[in-house]
PDB file of C-alpha atoms in Angstrom:
ATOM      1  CA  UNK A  25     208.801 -14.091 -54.647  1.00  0.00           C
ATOM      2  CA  UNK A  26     210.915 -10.699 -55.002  1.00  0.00           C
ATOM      3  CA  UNK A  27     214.917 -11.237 -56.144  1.00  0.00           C
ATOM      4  CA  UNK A  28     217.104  -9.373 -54.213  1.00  0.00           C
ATOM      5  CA  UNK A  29     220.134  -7.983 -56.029  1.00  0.00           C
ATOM      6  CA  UNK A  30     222.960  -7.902 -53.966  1.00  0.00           C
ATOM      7  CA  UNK A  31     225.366  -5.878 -56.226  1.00  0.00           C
ATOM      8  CA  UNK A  32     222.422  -3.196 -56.885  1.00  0.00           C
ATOM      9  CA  UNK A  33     221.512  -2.997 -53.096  1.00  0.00           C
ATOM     10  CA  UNK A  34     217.804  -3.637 -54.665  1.00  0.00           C
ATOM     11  CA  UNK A  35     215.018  -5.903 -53.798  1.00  0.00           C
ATOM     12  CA  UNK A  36     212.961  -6.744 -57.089  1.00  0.00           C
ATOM     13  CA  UNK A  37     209.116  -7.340 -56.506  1.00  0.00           C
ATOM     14  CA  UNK A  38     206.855  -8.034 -59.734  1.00  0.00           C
ATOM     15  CA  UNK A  39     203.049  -6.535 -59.590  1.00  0.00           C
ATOM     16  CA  UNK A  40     200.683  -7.858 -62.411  1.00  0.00           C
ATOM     17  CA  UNK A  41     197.909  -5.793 -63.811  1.00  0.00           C
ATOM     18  CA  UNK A  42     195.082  -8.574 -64.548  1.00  0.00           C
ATOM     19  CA  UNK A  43     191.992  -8.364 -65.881  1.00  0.00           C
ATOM     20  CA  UNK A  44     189.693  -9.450 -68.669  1.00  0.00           C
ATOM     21  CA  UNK A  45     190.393  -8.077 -72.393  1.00  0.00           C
ATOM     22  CA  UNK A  46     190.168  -4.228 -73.199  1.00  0.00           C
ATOM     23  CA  UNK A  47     189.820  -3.165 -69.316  1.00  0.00           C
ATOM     24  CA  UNK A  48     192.239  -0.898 -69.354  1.00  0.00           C
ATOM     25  CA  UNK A  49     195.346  -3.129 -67.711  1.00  0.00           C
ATOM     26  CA  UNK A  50     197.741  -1.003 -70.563  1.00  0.00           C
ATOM     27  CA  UNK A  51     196.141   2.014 -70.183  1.00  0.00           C
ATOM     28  CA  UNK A  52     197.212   1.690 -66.507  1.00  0.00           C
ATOM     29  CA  UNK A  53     200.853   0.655 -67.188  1.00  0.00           C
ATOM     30  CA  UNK A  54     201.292   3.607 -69.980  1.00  0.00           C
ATOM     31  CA  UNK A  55     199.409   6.069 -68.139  1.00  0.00           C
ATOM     32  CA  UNK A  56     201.966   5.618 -64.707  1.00  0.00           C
ATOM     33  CA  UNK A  57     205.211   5.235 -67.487  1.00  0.00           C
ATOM     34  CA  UNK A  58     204.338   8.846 -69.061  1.00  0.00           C
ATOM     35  CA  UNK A  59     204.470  10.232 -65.526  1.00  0.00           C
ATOM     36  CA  UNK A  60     207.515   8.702 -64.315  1.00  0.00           C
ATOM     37  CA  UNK A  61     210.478  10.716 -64.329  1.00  0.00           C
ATOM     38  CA  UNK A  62     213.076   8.929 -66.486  1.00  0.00           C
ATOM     39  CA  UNK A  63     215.486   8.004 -64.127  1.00  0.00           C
ATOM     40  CA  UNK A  64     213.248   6.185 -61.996  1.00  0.00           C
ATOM     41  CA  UNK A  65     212.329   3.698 -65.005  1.00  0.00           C
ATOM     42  CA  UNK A  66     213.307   1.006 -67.409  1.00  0.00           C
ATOM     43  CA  UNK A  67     212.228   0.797 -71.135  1.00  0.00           C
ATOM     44  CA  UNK A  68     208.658   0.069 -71.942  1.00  0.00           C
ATOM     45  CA  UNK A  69     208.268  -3.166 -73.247  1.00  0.00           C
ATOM     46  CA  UNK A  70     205.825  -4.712 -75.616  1.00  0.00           C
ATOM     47  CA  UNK A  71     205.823  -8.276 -76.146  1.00  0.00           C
ATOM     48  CA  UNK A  72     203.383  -8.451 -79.688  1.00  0.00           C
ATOM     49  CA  UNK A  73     202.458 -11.391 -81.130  1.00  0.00           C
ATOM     50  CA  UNK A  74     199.608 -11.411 -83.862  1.00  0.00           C
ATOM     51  CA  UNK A  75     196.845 -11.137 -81.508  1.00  0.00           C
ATOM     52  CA  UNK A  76     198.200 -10.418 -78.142  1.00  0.00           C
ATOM     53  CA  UNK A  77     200.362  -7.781 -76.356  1.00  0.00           C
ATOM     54  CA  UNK A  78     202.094  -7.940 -72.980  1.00  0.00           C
ATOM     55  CA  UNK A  79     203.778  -4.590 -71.673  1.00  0.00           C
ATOM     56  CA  UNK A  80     205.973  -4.367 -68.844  1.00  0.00           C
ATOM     57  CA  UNK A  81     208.331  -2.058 -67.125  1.00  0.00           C
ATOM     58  CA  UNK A  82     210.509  -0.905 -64.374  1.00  0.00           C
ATOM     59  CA  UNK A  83     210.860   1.815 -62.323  1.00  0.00           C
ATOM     60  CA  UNK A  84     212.168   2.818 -58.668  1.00  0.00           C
ATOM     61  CA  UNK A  85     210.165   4.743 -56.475  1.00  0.00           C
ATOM     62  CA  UNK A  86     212.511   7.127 -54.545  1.00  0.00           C
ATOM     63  CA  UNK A  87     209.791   7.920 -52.332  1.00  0.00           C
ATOM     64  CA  UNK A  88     209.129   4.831 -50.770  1.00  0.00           C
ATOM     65  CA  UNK A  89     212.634   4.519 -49.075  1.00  0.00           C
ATOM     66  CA  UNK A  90     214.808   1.337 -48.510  1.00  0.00           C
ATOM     67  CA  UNK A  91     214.067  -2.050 -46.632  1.00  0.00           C
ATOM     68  CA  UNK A  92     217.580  -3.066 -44.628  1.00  0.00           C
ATOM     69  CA  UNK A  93     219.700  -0.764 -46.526  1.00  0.00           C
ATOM     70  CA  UNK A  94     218.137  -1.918 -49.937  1.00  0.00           C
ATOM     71  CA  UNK A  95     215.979   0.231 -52.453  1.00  0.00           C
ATOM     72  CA  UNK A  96     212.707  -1.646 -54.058  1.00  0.00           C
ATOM     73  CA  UNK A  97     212.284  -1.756 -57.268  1.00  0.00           C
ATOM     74  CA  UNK A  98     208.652  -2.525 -59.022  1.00  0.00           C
ATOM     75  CA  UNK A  99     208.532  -4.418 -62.285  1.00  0.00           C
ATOM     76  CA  UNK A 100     204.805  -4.290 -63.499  1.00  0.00           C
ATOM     77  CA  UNK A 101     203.225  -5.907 -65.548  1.00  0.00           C
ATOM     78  CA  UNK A 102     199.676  -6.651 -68.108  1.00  0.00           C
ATOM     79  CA  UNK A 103     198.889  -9.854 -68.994  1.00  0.00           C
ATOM     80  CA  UNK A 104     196.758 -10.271 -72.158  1.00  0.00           C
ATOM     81  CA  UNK A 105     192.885 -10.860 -71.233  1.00  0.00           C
ATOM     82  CA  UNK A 106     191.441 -12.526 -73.896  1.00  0.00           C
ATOM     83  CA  UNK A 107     190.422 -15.839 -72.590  1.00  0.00           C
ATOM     84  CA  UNK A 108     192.629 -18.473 -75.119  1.00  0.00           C
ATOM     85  CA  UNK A 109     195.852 -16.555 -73.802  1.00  0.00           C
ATOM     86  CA  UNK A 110     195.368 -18.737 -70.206  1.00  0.00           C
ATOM     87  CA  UNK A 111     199.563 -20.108 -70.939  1.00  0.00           C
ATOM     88  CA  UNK A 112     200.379 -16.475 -70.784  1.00  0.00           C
ATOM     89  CA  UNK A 113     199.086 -15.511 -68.238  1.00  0.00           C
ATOM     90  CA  UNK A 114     199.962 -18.423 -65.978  1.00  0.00           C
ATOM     91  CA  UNK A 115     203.789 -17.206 -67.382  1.00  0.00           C
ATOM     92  CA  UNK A 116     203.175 -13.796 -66.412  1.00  0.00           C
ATOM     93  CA  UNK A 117     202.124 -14.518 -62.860  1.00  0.00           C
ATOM     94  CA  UNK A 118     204.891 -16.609 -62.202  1.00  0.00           C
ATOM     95  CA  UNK A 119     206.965 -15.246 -58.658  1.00  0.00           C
ATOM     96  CA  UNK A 120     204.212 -12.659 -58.408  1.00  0.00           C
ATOM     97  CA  UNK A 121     204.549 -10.378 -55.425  1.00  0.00           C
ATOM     98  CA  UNK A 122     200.949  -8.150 -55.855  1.00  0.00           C
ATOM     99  CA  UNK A 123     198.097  -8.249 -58.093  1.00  0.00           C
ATOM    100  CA  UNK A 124     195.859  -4.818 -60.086  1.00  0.00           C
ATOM    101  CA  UNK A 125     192.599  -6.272 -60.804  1.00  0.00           C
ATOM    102  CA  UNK A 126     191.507  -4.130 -63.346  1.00  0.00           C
ATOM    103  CA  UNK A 127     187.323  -4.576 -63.348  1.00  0.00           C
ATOM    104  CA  UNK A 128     185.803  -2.823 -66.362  1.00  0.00           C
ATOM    105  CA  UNK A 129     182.853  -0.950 -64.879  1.00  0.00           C
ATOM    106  CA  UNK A 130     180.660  -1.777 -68.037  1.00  0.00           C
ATOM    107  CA  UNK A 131     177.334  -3.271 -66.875  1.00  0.00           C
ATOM    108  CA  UNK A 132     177.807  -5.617 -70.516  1.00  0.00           C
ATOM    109  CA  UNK A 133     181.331  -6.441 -68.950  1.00  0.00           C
ATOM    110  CA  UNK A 134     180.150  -8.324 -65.178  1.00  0.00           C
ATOM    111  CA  UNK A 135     180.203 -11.685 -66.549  1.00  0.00           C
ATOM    112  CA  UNK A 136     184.183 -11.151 -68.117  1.00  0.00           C
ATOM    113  CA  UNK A 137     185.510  -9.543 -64.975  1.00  0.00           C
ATOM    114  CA  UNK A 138     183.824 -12.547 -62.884  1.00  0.00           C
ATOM    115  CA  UNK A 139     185.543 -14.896 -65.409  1.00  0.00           C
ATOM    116  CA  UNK A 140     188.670 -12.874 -65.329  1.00  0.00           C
ATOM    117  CA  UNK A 141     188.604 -13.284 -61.495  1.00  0.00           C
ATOM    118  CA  UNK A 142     187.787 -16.886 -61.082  1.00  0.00           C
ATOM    119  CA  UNK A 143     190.714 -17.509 -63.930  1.00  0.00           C
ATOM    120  CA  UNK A 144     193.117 -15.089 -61.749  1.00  0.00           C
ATOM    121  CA  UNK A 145     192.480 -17.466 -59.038  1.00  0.00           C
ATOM    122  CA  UNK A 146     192.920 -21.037 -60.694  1.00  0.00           C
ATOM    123  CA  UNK A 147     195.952 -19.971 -62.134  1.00  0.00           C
ATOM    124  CA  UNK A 148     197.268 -18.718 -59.107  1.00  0.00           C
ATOM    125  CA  UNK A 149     196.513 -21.504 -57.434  1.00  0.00           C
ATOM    126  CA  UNK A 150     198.181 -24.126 -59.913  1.00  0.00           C
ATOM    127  CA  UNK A 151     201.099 -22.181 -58.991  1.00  0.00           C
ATOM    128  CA  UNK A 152     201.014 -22.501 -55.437  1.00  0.00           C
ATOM    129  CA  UNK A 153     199.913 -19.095 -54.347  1.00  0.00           C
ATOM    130  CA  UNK A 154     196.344 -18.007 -52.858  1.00  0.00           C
ATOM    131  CA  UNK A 155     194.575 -14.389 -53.722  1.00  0.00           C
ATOM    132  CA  UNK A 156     194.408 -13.630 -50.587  1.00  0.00           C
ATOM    133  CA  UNK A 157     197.627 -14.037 -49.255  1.00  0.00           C
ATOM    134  CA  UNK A 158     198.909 -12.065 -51.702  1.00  0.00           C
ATOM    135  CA  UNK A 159     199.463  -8.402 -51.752  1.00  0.00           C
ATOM    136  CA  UNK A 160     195.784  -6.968 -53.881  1.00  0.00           C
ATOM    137  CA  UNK A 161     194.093  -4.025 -55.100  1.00  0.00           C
ATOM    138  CA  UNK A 162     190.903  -3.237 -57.728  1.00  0.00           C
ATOM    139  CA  UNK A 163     190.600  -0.878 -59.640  1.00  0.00           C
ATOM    140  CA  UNK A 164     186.824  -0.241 -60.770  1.00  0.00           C
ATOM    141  CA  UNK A 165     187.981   1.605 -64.381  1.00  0.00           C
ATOM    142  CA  UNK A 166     186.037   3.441 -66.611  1.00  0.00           C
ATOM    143  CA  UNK A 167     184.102   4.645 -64.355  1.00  0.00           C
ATOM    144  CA  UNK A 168     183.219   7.790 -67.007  1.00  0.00           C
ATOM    145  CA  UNK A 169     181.333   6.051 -69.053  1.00  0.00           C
ATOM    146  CA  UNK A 170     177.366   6.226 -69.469  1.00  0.00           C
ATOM    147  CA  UNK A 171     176.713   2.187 -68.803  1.00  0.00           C
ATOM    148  CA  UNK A 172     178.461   1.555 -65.415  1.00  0.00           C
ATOM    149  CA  UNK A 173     177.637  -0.668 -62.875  1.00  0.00           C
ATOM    150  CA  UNK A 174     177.287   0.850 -59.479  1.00  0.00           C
ATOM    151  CA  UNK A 175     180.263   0.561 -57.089  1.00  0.00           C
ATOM    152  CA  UNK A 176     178.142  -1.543 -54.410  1.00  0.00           C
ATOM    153  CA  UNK A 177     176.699  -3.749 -57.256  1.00  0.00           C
ATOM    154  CA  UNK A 178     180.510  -4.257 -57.822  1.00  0.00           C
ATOM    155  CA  UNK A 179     181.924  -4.651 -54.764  1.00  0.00           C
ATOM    156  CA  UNK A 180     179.257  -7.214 -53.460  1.00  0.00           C
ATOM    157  CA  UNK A 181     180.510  -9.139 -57.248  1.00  0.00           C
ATOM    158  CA  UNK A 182     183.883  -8.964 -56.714  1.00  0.00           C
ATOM    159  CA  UNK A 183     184.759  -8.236 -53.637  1.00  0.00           C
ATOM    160  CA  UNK A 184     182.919  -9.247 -51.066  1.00  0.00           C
ATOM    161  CA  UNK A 185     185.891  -9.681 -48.385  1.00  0.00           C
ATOM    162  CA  UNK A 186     186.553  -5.456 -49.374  1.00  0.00           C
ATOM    163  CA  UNK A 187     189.986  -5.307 -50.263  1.00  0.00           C
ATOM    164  CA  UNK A 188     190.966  -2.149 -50.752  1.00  0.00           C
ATOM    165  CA  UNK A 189     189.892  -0.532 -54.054  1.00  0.00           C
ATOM    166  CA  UNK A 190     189.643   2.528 -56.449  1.00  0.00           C
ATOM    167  CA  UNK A 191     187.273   4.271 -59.149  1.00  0.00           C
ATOM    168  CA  UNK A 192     189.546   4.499 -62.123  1.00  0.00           C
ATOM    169  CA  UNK A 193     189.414   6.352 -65.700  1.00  0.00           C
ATOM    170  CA  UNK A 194     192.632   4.768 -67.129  1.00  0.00           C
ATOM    171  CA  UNK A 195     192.693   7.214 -69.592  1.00  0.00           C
ATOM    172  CA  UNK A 196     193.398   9.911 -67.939  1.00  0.00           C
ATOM    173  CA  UNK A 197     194.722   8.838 -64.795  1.00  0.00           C
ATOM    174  CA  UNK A 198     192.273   8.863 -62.462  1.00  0.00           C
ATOM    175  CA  UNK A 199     192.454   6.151 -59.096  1.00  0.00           C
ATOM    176  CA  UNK A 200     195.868   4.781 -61.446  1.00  0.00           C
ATOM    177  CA  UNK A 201     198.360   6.275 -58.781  1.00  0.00           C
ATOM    178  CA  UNK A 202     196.000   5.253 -55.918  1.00  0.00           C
ATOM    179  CA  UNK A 203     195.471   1.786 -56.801  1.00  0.00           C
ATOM    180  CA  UNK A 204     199.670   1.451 -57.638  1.00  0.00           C
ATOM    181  CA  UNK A 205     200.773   3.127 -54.262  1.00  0.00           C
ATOM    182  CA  UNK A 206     198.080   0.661 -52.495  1.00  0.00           C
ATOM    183  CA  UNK A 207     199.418  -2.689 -54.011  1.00  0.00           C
ATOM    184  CA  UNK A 208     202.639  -1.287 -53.539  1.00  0.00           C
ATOM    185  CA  UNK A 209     202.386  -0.574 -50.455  1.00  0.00           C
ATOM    186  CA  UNK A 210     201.259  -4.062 -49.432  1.00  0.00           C
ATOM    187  CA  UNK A 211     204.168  -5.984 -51.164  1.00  0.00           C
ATOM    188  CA  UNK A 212     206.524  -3.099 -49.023  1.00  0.00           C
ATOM    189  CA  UNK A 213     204.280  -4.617 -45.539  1.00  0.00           C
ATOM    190  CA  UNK A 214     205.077  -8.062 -46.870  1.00  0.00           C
ATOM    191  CA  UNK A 215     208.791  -7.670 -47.343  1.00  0.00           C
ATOM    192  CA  UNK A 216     209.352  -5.925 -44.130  1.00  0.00           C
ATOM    193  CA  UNK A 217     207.631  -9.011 -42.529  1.00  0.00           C
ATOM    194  CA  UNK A 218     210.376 -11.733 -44.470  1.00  0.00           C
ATOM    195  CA  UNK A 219     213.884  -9.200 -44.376  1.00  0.00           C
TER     196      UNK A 219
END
């Protein structure tokens, strides 16, 4: 559902980092806004209230050229995991053009990130879109950590159709440029299919 801005010459596409609580869906969206030069980006936001935060930004990757004249621009976004935040996140994923599934690699954490997942899809769903018609990319995070799941243990979890996916350390950036440039590129392959 990207808005195209005429007077801009942009195209407007909206990818939302989701995953269950303390994955590492902000550490993601902080991690990529530190390394983004500060013309290519908007102003961090945080939306606060008592017990939830929702961060989103801008930016324009100069890199990835223009579609019909136009430049893309990404707006990303977290949604807050806890479970009792389902309204927000149902907001957040409103005219969503790609999906981050963050997974945290925790072996204590396989029954949240298959809740997070099946939630992801219901409220997807209720909006009219299907998972996998949509632009989507996992990242497997904190994968330094001493209790991780293996990766196939994972995969055969969560992704059994093996959509494309990363190792990721939040924290420090590792798989967080990967796993943006692959969502990324998918919304791109989906645009160029509709302008």
């Amino acid at each position: 559902m990207s808005f195209i801005n005429y007077s801009s010459r942009e195209i407007n596409c909206k990818i939302v980092y989701y995953g269950p609580g303390l994955c590492g869906k902000t550490a993601n969206l902080q991690y990529i806004y530190k390394r983004t030069t500060p013309e290519q980006k908007g102003k961090l936001i945080s939306l606060a209230t008592e017990s939830e935060r929702t961060l989103f930004f801008d930016f324009l990757p100069l890199t990835l050229g223009a579609i019909r004249g136009f430049r893309v621009r990404f707006h990303l976004y977290t949604v807050p995991g806890q479970v009792f935040y389902a309204a927000s996140r149902k907001l957040i994923l409103k005219g969503v053009d790609g999906i981050v599934f963050v997974v945290d690699s925790q072996i204590e954490r396989i029954d949240a990130n298959i809740e997070s997942l099946e939630d992801l899809r219901f409220n997807l769903s209720e909006q009219g879109y299907n998972l996998d018609k949509l632009p989507f990319t996992i990242q497997y995070n904190k994968r330094d950590l001493q209790n991780i799941a293996p990766l196939e243990e994972l995969n055969a979890i969560l992704n059994p159709d093996t959509i494309p996916w990363f190792e990721g350390v939040a924290l420090t950036g590792v798989g967080v440029f990967d796993t943006l440039k692959s969502v990324a590129k998918g919304v791109l392959l989906e645009l160029k299919k509709h302008y």
